[in-house]
Coordinates of C-alpha atoms and ligand atoms in Angstrom, one line a residue:
X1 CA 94.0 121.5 122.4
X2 CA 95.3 123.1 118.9
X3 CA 92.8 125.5 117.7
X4 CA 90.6 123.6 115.3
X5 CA 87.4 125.1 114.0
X6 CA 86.5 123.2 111.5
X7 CA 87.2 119.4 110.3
X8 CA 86.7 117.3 107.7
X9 CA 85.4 113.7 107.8
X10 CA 85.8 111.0 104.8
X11 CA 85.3 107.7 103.5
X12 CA 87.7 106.0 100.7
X13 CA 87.8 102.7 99.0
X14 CA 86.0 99.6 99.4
X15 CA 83.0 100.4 101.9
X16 CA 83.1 98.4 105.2
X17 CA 80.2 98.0 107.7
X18 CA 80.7 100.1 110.3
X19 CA 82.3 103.3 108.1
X20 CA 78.5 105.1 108.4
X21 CA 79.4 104.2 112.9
X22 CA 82.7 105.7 112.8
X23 CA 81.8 109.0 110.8
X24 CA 78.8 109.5 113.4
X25 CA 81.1 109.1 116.4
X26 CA 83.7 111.8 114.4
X27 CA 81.1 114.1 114.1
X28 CA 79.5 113.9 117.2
X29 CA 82.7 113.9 119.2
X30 CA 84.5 116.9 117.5
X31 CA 80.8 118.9 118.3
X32 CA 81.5 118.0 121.5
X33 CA 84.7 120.1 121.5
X34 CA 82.8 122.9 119.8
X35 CA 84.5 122.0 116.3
X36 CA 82.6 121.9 113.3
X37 CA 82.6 119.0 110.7
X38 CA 82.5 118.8 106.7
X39 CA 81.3 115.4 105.4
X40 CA 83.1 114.9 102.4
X41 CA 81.1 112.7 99.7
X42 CA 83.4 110.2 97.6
X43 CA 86.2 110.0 99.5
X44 CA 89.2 112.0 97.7
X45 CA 87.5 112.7 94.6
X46 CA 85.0 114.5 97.0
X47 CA 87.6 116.7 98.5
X48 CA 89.2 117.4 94.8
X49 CA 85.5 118.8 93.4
X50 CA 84.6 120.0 96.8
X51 CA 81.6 117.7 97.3
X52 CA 81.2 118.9 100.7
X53 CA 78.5 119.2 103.3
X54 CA 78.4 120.6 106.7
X55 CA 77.3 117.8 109.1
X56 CA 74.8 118.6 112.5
X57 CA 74.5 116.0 115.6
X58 CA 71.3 114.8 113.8
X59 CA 72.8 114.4 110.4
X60 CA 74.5 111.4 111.7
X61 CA 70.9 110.2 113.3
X62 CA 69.9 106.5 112.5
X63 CA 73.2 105.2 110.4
X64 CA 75.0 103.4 113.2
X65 CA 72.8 100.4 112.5
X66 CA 73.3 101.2 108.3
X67 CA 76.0 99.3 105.7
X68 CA 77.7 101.1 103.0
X69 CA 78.6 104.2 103.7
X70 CA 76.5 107.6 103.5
X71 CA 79.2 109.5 102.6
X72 CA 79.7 106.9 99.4
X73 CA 83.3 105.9 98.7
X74 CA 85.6 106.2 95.4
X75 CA 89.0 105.2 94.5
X76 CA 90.3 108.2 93.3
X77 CA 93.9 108.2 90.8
X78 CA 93.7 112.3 90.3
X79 CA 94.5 112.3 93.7
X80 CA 97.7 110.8 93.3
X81 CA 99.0 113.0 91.2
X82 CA 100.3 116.7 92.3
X83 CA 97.5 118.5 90.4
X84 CA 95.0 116.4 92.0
X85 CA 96.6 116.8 95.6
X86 CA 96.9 120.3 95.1
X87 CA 92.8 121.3 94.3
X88 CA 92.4 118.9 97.5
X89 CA 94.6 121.1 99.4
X90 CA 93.0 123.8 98.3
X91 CA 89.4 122.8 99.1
X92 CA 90.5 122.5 102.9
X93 CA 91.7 126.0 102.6
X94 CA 88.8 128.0 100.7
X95 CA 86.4 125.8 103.2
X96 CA 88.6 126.3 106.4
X97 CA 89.3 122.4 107.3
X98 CA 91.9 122.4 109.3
X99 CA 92.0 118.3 109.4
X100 CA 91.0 115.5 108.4
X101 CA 90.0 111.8 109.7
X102 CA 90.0 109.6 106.6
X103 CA 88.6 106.1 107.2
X104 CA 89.5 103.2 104.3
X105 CA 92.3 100.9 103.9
X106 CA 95.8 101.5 103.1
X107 CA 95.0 103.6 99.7
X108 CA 93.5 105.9 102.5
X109 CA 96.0 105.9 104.6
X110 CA 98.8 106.6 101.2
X111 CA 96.8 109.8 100.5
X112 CA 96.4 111.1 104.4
X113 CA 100.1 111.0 104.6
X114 CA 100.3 112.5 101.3
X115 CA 97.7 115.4 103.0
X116 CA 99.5 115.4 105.9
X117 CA 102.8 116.4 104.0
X118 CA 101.1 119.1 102.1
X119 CA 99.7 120.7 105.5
X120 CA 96.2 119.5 106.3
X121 CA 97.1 117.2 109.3
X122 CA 95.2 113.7 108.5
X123 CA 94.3 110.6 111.3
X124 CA 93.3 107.5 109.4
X125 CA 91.0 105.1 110.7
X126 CA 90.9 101.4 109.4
X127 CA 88.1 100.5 108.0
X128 CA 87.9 97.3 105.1
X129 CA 86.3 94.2 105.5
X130 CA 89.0 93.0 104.3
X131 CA 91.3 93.1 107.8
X132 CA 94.7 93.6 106.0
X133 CA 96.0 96.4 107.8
X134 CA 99.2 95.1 109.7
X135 CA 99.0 97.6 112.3
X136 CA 95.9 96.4 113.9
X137 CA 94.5 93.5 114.9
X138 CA 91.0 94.2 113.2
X139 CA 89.5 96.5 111.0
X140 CA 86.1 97.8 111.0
X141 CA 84.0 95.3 108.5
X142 CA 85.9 92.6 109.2
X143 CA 83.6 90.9 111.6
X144 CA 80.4 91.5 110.2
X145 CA 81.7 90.2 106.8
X146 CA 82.4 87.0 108.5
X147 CA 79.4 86.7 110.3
X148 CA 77.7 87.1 106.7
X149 CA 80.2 84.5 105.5
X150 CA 79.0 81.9 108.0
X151 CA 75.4 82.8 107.7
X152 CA 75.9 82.0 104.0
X153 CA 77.8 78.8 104.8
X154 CA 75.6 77.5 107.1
X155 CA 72.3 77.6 104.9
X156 CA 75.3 75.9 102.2
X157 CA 75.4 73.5 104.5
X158 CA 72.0 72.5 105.0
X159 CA 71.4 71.8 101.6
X160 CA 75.2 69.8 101.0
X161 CA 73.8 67.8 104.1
X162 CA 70.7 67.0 102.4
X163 CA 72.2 65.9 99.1
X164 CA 75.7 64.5 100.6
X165 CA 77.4 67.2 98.4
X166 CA 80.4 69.2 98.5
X167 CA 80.6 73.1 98.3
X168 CA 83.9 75.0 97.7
X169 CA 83.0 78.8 98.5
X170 CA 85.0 81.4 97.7
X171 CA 85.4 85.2 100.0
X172 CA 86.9 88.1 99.2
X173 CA 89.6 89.2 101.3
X174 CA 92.0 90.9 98.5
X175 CA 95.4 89.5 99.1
X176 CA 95.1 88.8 103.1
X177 CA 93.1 85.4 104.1
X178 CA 91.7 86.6 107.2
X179 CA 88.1 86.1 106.2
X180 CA 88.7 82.6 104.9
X181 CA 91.0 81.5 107.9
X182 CA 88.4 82.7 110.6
X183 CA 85.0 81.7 109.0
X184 CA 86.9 78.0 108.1
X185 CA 87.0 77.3 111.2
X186 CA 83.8 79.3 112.5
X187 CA 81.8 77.3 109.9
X188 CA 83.8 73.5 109.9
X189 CA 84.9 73.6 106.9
X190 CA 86.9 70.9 105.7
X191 CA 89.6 72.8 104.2
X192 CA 90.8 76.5 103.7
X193 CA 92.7 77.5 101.0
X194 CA 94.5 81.0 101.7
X195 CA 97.3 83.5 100.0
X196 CA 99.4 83.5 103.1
X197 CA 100.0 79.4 103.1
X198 CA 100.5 76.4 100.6
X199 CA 97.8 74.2 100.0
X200 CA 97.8 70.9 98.5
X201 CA 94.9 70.4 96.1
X202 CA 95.2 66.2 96.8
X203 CA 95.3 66.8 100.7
X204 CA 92.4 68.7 100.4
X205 CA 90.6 65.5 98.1
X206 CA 92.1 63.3 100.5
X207 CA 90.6 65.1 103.2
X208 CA 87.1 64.9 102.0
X209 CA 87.5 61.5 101.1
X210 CA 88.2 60.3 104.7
X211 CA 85.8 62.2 106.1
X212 CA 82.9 60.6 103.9
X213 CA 84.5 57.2 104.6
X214 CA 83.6 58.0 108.4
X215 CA 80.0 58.9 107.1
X216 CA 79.9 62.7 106.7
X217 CA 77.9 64.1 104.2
X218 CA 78.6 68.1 103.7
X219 CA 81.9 69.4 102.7
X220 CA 82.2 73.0 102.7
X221 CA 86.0 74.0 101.3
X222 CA 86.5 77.8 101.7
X223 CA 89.0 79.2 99.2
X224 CA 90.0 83.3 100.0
X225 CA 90.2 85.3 96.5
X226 CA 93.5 86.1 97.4
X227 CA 94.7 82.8 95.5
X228 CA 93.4 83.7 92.3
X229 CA 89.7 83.6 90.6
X230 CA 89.8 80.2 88.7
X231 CA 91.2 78.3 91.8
X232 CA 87.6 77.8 93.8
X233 CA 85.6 76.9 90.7
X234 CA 88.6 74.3 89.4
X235 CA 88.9 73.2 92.7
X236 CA 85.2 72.1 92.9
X237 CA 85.9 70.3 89.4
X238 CA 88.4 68.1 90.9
X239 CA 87.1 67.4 94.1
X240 CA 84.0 65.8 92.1
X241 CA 86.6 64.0 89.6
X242 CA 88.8 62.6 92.0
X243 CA 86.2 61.9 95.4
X244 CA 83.0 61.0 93.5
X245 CA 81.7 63.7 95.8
X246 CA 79.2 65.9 93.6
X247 CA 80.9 69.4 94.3
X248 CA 79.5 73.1 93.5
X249 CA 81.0 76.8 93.7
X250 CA 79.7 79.9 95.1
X251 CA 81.3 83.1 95.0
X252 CA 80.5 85.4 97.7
X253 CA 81.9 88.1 96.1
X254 CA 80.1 91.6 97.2
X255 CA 77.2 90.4 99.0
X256 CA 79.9 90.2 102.3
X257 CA 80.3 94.0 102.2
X258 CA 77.0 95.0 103.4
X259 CA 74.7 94.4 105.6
X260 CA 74.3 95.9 109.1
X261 CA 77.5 96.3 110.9
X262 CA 77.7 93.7 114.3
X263 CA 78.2 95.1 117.6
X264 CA 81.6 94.4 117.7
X265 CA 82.2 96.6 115.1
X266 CA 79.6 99.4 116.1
X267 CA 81.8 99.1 119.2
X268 CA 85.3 99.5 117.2
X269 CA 83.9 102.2 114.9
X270 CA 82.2 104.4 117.9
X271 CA 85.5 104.2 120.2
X272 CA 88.0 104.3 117.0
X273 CA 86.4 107.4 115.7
X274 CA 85.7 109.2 119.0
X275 CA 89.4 108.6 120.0
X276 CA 90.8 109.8 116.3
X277 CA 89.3 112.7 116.9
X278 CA 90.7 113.6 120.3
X279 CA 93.8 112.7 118.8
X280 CA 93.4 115.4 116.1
X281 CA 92.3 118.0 117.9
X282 CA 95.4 117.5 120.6
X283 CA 97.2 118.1 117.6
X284 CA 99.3 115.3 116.6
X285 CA 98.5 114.3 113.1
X286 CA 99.9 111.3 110.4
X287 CA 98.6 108.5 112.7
X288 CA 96.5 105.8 112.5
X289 CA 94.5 104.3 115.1
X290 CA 94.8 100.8 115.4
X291 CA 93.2 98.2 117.6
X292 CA 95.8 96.2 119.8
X293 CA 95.6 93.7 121.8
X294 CA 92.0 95.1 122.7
X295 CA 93.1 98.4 123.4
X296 CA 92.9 101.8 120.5
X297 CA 96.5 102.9 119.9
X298 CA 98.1 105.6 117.9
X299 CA 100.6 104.0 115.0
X300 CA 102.4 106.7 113.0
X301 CA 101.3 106.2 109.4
X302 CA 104.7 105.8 107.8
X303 CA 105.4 103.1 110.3
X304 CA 102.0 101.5 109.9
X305 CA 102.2 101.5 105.5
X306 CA 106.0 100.1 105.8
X307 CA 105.0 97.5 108.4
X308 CA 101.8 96.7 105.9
X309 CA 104.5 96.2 103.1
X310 CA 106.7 94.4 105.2
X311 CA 104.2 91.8 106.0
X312 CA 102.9 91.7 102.4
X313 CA 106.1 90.9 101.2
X314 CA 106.1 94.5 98.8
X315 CA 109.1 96.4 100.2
X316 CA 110.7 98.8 97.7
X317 CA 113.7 100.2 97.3
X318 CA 114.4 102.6 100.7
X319 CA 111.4 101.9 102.6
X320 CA 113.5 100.9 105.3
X321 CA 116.3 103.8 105.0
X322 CA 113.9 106.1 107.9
X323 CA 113.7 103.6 110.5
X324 CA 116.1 103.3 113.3
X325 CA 117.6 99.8 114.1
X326 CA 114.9 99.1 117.1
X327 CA 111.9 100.3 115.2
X328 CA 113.2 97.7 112.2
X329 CA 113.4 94.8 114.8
X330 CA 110.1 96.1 115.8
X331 CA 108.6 95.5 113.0
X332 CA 109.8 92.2 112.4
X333 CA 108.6 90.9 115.0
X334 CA 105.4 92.4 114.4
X335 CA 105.9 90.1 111.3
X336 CA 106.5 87.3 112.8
X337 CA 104.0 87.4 115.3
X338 CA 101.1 87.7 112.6
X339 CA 102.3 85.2 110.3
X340 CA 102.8 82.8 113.1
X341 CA 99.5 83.7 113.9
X342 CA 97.9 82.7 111.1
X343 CA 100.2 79.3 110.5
X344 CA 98.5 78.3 114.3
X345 CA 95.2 79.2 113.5
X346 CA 95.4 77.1 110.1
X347 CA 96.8 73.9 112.0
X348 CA 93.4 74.5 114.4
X349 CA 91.7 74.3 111.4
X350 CA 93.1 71.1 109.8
X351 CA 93.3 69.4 113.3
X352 CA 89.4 70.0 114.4
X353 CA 87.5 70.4 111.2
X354 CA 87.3 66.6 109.8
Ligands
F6P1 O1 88.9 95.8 99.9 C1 87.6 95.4 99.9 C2 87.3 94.5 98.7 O2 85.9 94.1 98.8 C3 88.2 93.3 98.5 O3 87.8 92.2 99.4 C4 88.0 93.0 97.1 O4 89.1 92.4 96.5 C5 87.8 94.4 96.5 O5 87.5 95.3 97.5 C6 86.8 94.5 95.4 O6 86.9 95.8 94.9 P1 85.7 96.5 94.0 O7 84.6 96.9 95.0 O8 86.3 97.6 93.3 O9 85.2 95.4 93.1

């Protein structure tokens, strides 16, 4: 064990259910070890102005079951620039935090590396409804933002039913279609519509069509945001011009960030923060912990944000230069493996939801 005294907790863009799980099991497992813990309010901007406050066993009392996050979350741009980095730095020093775990997306995960460089050793810990961190195979958020999803689409449903109707619904998801993929086929729908795959706006008509022929009467079409904010509602348009099927759109939007987190990602949240923190305080730093193939597992940071990129299709210039020949195939296969993934779970879709 290094000899930490003292650590720092945060939570940074777009709140997840689960963050307010994961920051109770950080805090209760580093008090465990006899180290003290800083909750940091607003994420970076919090560490910049030193919005700070020392955390007990009981401070964390009754949030495991809470959305949001009590810590509140902020995207922060002064942090990004050396000025803002270094007031950060210097909060950890004039408070004595010797490390951090930073929970968020991959903006998080950007400025621990960044903190890591500058000498306050960071673990990151993915948490974003959105699930589109390459690293892992889910994020904390993601699963009670789908189960909100199809809770929505289901009382959708119920009313298409009774008025043989047709609803295209769109869910956020930022560029990955993870939520849209998983609750299409969770809920029926008839069609998905996500940023990873092309879609076919007469398929999708054609679809509908069919299926009414063979006496259905609800449609629900889910479209991920990822594909751009006038495709749902132009897509409902259509689908009414072209089927004679009376079509409306719903936007999610927010409303599929909160809510009490599900157990399955209590579960990932608890474990995911209790095991960062063991990491931290063994000293290894510029990780974060992922969930693989069921199991939490240590991905180093660079690796993970490169990977992220890879798989987004965003590589710059030299973000492959560090990476040795095997950790490049690596990598690609990672690739691979998600996007076939997702191409398998879209066919399900097609093939069983008619
Ligand atoms: O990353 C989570 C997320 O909810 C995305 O799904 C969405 O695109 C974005 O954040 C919305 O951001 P904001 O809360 O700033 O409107």
């Amino acid at each position: 064990m290094k000899n930490f005294k003292r650590i720092g907790v945060l939570t940074s863009g777009g709140d997840a259910p689960g963050m307010n799980a994961a920051v109770r099991a950080v805090v209760r497992t580093a008090l465990t070890h006899g180290v003290e813990v800083i909750g940091i309010y607003r994420g970076y901007s919090g560490l910049i102005d030193g919005d700070l406050k020392k955390l007990g066993y009981r401070d964390v009392s009754n949030i495991i079951n809470k959305g949001g996050t009590f810590l509140y979350s902020d995207r922060c741009p002064e942090f990004q620039t050396p000025e803002g980095m270094a007031k950060a730095v210097k909060t950890c020093r004039d408070f004595g935090i010797d490390g951090i775990i930073a929970i968020g997306g991959d903006g998080t995960f950007r400025g621990a590396t960044e903190l890591t460089a500058n000498g306050v050793p960071c673990i990151g810990i993915p948490g974003t409804i959105d699930n589109d961190i390459a690293s892992t195979d889910n994020t904390i958020g993601f699963d009670t933002a789908m189960n909100t999803v199809i809770e929505l689409v289901d009382k959708l449903r119920d009313t298409c039913e009774s008025h043989a109707r047709c609803n295209v619904v769109e869910v956020m998801g930022r560029g990955a279609g993870d939520i849209a993929l998983h609750t299409a086929i969770a809920s029926g729908a008839t069609a998905v519509i996500i940023p990873e795959l092309p879609y076919d706006v007469s398929d999708i008509c054609r679809r509908v069509k069919s299926a009414r022929e063979l006496g259905k009467r609800n449609f629900i079409i889910i479209v991920s945001e990822g594909v751009g904010s006038d495709v749902g509602p132009a897509l409902a348009k259509t689908i009414q011009a072209e089927t004679g099927v009376e079509s409306k759109f719903a936007r999610f939007a927010h409303i599929v960030r909160g809510g009490s987190p599900t157990l399955k990602d209590r579960i990932l949240a608890s474990t995911i923060g209790a095991i960062a923190v063991e990491e931290l305080l063994k000293g290894n730093s510029n990780l974060v912990m992922c969930e693989r193939k069921g199991k939490i597992v240590a991905v180093d940071i660079n690796y993970a944000l490169i990977l992220d990129r890879m798989y987004k299709g965003k590589l710059k210039e030299g973000d492959l230069d560090r990476f040795s020949e095997k950790e490049l195939a690596k990598m690609r296969s990672e690739v691979r493996a998600k996007q076939a993934n997702i191409a398998r779970l879209y066919g399900i879709s097609k093939t069983i939801n008619l």
